[in-house]
Tab-separated table of C-alpha atoms and ligand atoms in Angstrom:
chain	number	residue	atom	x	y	z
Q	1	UNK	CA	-59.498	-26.336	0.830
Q	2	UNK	CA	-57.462	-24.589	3.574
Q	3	UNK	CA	-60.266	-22.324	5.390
Q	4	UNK	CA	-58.662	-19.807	8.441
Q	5	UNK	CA	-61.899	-18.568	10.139
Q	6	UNK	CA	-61.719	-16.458	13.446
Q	7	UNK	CA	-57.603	-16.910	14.071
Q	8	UNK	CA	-55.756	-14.355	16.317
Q	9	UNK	CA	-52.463	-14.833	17.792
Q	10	UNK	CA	-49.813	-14.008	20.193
Q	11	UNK	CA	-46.877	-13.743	21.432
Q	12	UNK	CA	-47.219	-12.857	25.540
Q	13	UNK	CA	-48.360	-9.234	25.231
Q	14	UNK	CA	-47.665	-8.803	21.830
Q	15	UNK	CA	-50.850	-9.297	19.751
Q	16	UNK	CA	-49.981	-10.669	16.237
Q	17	UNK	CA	-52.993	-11.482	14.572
Q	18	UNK	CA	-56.674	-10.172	15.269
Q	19	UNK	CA	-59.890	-12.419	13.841
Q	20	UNK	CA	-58.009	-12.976	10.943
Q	21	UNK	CA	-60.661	-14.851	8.340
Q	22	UNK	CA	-59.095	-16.789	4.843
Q	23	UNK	CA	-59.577	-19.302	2.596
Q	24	UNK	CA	-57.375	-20.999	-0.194
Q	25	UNK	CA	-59.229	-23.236	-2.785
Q	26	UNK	CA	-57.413	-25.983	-4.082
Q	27	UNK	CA	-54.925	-25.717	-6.554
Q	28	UNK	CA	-55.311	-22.196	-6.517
Q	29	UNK	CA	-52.213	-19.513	-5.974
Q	30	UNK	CA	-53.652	-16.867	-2.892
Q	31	UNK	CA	-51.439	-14.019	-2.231
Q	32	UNK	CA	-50.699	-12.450	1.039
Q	33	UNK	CA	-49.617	-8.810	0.933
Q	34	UNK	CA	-48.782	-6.451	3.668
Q	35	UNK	CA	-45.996	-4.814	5.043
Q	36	UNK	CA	-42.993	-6.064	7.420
Q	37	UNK	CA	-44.556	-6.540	10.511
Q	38	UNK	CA	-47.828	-6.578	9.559
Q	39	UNK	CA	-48.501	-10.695	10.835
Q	40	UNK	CA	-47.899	-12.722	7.684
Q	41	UNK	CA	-45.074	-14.831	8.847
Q	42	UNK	CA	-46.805	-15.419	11.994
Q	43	UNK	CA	-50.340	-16.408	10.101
Q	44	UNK	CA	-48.215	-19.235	7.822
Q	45	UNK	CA	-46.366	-20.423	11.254
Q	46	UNK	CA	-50.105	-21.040	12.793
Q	47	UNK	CA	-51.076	-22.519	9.957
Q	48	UNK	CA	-48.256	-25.275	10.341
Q	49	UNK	CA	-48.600	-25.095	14.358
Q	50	UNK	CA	-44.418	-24.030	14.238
Q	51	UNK	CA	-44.741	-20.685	15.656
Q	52	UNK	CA	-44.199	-20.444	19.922
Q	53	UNK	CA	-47.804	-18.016	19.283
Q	54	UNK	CA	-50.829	-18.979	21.297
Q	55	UNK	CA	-53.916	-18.732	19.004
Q	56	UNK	CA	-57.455	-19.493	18.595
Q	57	UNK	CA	-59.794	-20.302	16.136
Q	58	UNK	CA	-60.400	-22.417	13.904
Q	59	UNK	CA	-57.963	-23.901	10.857
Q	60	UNK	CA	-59.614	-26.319	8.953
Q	61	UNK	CA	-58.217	-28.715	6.394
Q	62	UNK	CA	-60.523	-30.433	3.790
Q	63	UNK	CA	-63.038	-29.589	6.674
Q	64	UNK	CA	-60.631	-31.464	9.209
Q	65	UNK	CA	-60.129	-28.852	12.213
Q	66	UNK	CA	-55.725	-29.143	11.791
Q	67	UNK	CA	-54.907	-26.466	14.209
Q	68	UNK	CA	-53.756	-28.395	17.585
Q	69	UNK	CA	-52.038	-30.968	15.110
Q	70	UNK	CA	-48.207	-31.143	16.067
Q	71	UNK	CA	-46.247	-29.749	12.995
Q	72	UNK	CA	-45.432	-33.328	11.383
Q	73	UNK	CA	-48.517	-34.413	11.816
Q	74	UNK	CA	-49.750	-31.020	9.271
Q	75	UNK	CA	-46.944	-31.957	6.959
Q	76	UNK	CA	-48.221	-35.781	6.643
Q	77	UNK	CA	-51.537	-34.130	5.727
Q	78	UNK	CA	-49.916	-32.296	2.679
Q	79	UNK	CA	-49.456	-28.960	3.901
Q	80	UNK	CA	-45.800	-27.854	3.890
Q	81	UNK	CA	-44.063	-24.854	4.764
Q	82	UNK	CA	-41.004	-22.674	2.986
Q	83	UNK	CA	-39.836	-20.229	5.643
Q	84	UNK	CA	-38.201	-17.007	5.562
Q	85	UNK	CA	-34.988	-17.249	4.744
Q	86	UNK	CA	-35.062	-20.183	3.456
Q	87	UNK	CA	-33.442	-22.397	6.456
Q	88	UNK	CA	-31.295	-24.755	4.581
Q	89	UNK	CA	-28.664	-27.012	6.651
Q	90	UNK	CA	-26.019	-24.841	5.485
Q	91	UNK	CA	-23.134	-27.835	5.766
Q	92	UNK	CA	-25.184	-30.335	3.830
Q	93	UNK	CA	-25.321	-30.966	0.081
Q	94	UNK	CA	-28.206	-29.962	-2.111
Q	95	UNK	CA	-29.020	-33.378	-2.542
Q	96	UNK	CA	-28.804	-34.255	0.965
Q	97	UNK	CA	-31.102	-31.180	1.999
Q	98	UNK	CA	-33.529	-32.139	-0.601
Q	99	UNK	CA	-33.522	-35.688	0.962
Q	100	UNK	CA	-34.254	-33.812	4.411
Q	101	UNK	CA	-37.984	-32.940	2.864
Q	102	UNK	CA	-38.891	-36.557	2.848
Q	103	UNK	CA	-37.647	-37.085	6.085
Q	104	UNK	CA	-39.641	-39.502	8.005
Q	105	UNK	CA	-42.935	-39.202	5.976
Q	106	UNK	CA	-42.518	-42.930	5.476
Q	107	UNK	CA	-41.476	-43.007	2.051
Q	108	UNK	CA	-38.488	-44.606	2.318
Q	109	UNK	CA	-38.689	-46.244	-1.573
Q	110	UNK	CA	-39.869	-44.135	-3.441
Q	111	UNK	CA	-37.598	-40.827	-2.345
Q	112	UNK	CA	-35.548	-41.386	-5.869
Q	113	UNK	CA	-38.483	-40.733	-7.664
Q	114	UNK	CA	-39.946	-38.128	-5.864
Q	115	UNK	CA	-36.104	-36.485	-5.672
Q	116	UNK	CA	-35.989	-37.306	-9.824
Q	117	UNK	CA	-39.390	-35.216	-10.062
Q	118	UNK	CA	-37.817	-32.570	-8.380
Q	119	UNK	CA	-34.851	-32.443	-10.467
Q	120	UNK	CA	-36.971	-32.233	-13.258
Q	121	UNK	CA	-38.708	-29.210	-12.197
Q	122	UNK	CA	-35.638	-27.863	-11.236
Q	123	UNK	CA	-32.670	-28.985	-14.054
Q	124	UNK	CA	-29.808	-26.239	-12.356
Q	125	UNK	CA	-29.994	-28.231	-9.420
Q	126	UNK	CA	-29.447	-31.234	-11.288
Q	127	UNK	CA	-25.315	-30.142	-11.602
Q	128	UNK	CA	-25.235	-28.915	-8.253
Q	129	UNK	CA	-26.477	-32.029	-6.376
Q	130	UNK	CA	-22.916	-32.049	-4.851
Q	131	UNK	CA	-22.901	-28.402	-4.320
Q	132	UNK	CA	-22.684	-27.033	-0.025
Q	133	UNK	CA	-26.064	-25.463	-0.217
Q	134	UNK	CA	-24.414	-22.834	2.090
Q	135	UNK	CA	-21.899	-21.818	-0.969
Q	136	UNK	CA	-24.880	-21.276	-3.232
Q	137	UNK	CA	-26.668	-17.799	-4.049
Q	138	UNK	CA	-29.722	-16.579	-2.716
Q	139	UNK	CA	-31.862	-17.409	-5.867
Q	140	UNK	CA	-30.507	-21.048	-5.987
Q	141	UNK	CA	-30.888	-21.679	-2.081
Q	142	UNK	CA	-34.303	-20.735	-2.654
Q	143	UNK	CA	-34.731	-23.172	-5.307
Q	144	UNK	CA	-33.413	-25.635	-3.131
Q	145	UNK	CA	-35.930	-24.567	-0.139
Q	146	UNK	CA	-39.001	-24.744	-2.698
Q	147	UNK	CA	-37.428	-28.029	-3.793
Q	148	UNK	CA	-36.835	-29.921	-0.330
Q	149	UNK	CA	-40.785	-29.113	0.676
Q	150	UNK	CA	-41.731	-30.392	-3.121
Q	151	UNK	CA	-39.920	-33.778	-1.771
Q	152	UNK	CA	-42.512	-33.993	1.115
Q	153	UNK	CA	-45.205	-33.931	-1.867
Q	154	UNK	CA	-47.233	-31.167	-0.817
Q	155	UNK	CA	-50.891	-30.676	-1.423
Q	156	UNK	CA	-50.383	-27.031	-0.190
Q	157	UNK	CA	-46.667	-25.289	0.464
Q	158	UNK	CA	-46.735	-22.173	2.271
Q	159	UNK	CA	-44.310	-19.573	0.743
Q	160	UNK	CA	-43.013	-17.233	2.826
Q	161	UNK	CA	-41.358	-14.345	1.118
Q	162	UNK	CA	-39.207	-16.473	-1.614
Q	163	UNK	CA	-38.565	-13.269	-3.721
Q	164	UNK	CA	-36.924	-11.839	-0.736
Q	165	UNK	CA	-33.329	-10.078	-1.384
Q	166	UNK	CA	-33.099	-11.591	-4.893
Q	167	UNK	CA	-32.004	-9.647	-7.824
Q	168	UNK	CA	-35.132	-8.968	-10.336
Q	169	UNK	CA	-34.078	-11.517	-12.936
Q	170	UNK	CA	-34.076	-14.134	-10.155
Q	171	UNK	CA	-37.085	-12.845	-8.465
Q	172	UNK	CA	-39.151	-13.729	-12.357
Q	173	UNK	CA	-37.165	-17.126	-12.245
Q	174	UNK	CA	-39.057	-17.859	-8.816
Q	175	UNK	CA	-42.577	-16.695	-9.514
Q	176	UNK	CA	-42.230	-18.726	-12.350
Q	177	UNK	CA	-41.749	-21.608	-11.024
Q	178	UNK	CA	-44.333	-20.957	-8.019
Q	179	UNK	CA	-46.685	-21.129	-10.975
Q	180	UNK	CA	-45.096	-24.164	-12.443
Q	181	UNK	CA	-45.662	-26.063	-9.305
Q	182	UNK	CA	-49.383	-24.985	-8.956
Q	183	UNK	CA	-49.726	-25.939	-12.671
Q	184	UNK	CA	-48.632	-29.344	-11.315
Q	185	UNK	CA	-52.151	-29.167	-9.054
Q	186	UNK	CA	-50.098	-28.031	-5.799
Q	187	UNK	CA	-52.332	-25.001	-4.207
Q	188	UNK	CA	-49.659	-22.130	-2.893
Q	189	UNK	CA	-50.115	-19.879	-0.362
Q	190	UNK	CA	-47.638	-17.020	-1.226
Q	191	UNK	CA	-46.933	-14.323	1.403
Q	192	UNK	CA	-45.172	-11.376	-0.510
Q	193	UNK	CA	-44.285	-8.125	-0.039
Q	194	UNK	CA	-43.448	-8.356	-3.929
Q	195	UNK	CA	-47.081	-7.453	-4.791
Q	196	UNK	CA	-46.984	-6.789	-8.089
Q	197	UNK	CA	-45.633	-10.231	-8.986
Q	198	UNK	CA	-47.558	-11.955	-6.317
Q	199	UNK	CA	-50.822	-10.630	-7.448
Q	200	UNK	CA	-49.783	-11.108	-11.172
Q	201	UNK	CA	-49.797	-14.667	-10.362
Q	202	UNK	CA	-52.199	-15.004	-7.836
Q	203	UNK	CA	-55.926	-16.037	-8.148
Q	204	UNK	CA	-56.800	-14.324	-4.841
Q	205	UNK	CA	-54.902	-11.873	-2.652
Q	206	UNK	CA	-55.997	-10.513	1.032
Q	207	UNK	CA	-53.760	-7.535	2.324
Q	208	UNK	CA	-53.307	-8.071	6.338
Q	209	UNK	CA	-52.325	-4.844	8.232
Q	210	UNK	CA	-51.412	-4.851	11.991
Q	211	UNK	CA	-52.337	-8.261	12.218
Q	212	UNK	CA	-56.068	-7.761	10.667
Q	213	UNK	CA	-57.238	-8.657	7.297
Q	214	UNK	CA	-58.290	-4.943	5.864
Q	215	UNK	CA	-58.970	-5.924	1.997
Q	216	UNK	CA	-59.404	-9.426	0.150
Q	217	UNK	CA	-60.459	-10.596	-3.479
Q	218	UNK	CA	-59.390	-11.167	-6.803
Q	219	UNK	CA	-56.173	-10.213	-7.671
Q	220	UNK	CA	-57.442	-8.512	-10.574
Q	221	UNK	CA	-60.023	-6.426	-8.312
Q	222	UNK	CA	-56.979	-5.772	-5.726
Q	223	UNK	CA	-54.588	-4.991	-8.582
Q	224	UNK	CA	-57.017	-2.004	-9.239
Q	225	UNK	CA	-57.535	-1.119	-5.667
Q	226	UNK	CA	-56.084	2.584	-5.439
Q	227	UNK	CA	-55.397	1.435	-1.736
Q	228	UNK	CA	-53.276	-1.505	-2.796
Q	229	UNK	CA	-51.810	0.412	-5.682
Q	230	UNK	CA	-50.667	3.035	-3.574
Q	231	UNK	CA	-49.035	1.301	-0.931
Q	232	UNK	CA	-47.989	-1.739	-1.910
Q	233	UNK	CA	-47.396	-1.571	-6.157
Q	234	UNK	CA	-45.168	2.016	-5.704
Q	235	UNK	CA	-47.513	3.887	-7.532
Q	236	UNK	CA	-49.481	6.927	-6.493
L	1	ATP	P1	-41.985	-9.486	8.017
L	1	ATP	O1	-42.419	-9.235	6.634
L	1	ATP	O2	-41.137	-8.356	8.558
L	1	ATP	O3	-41.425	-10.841	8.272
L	1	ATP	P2	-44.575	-10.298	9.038
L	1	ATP	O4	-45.753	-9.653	8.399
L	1	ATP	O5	-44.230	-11.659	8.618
L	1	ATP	O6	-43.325	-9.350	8.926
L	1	ATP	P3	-44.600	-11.347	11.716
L	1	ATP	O7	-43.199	-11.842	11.648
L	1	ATP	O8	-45.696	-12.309	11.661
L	1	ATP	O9	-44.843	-10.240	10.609
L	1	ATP	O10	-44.740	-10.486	13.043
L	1	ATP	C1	-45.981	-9.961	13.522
L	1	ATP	C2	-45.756	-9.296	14.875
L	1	ATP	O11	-45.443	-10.289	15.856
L	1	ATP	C3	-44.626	-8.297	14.915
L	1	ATP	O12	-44.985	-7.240	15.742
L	1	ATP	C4	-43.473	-9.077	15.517
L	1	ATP	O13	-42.582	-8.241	16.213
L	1	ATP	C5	-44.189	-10.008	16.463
L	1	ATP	N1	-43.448	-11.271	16.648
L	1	ATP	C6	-43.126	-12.169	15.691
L	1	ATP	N2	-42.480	-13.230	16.200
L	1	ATP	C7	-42.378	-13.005	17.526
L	1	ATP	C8	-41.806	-13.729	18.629
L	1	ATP	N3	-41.216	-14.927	18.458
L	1	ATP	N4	-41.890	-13.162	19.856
L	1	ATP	C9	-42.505	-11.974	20.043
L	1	ATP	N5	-43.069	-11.254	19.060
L	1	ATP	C10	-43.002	-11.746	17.814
């Protein structure tokens, strides 16, 4: 279990986060609504110590206190991150980026399989293994990003936005497989501002606002929430 208790955050003057308490069971999906701004990027980057924040509290892993742990160090552990935007080395093949999610975890034999398992979860990357992941669309670069921090064989991956700027077709293709992955046993934390999908899938949502957690349960219960409803599902 990934358990946030008492984090806050900043960035010189600029306060990001505020005793921000969470927890994500394993192999569950926990959303992470709120709107731009709000401190969601900025929670995920503490989470995997790759944010130039300074923070306290406490970020426990399996009850192992993770939070000063360098960034590798987190990912070794099983906790990887998919950032905003995706981040791909733009030059590099989809094969070779998905190799780049292995990189230096020590698992120098057995990256076939774990890039064959990938593949598998992912056939339409199968004919593009040649393709320059910066010709690609946005839907299929974030395949790839899901697929490169699969190759690290995550206990936990950290989504942040994936639906972002894809057309609605693409956007089902992606929550899809977000749930195909936890299926798999892999526990997702999934920061969205897509909250109708994210809480559709979700187990557990929290809504942060202004860096502070204001609401947090079910998804069902927060699907039903005339706050959440209202400003986050379009609906008055
Ligand atoms: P979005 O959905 O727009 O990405 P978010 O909820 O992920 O928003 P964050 O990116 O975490 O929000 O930003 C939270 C606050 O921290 C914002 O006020 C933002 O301007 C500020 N912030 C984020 N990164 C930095 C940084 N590197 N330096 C200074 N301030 C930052």
């Amino acid at each position: 279990m990934l358990e946030i208790s008492a984090l806050s955050a900043r960035y010189g003057a600029v306060t990001a986060l505020t005793d921000v308490s969470l927890s994500v069971e394993n192999k569950q999906i926990v959303s992470l609504l709120g709107s731009n701004g709000a401190g969601k990027s900025t929670l995920l980057g503490c989470v995997t110590n790759s944010i130039p924040a300074t923070k306290t509290g406490s970020i426990t892993l399996d009850g192992e206190e993770i939070s000063a742990l360098p960034t590798d160090a987190i990912i070794a552990r099983g906790l990887v991150l998919v950032p905003e935007g995706r981040q791909l080395f733009a030059e590099l093949t989809v094969e070779e980026n998905l190799r780049m999610g292995a990189y230096g975890l020590d698992r120098g034999r057995r990256w076939r399989s774990d890039l064959e398992r990938v593949y598998a979860l992912f056939p339409k990357l199968v004919e593009r293994r040649q393709q320059i992941a910066a010709t690609m669309s946005g839907g299929e670069q974030q395949m790839v990003a899901i697929g490169r921090a699969m190759m690290a064989r995550p206990r936990i991956v950290l989504l942040d936005e994936p639906s972002l700027g894809l057309a609605p077709l693409l956007v089902r293709e992606i929550f899809k497989l977000i749930e195909e992955i936890n299926r798999e046993g892999v526990t997702v934390l999934l920061v969205e501002q897509n909250a109708r999908q994210a809480l559709r899938i979700a187990h557990r949502a929290y809504v942060v606002e202004k860096g502070r957690i204001t609401l947090s349960g079910s998804a069902e219960r927060l699907m039903e929430e005339h706050n959440v409803v209202e400003a986050y599902l379009g609906e008055a």
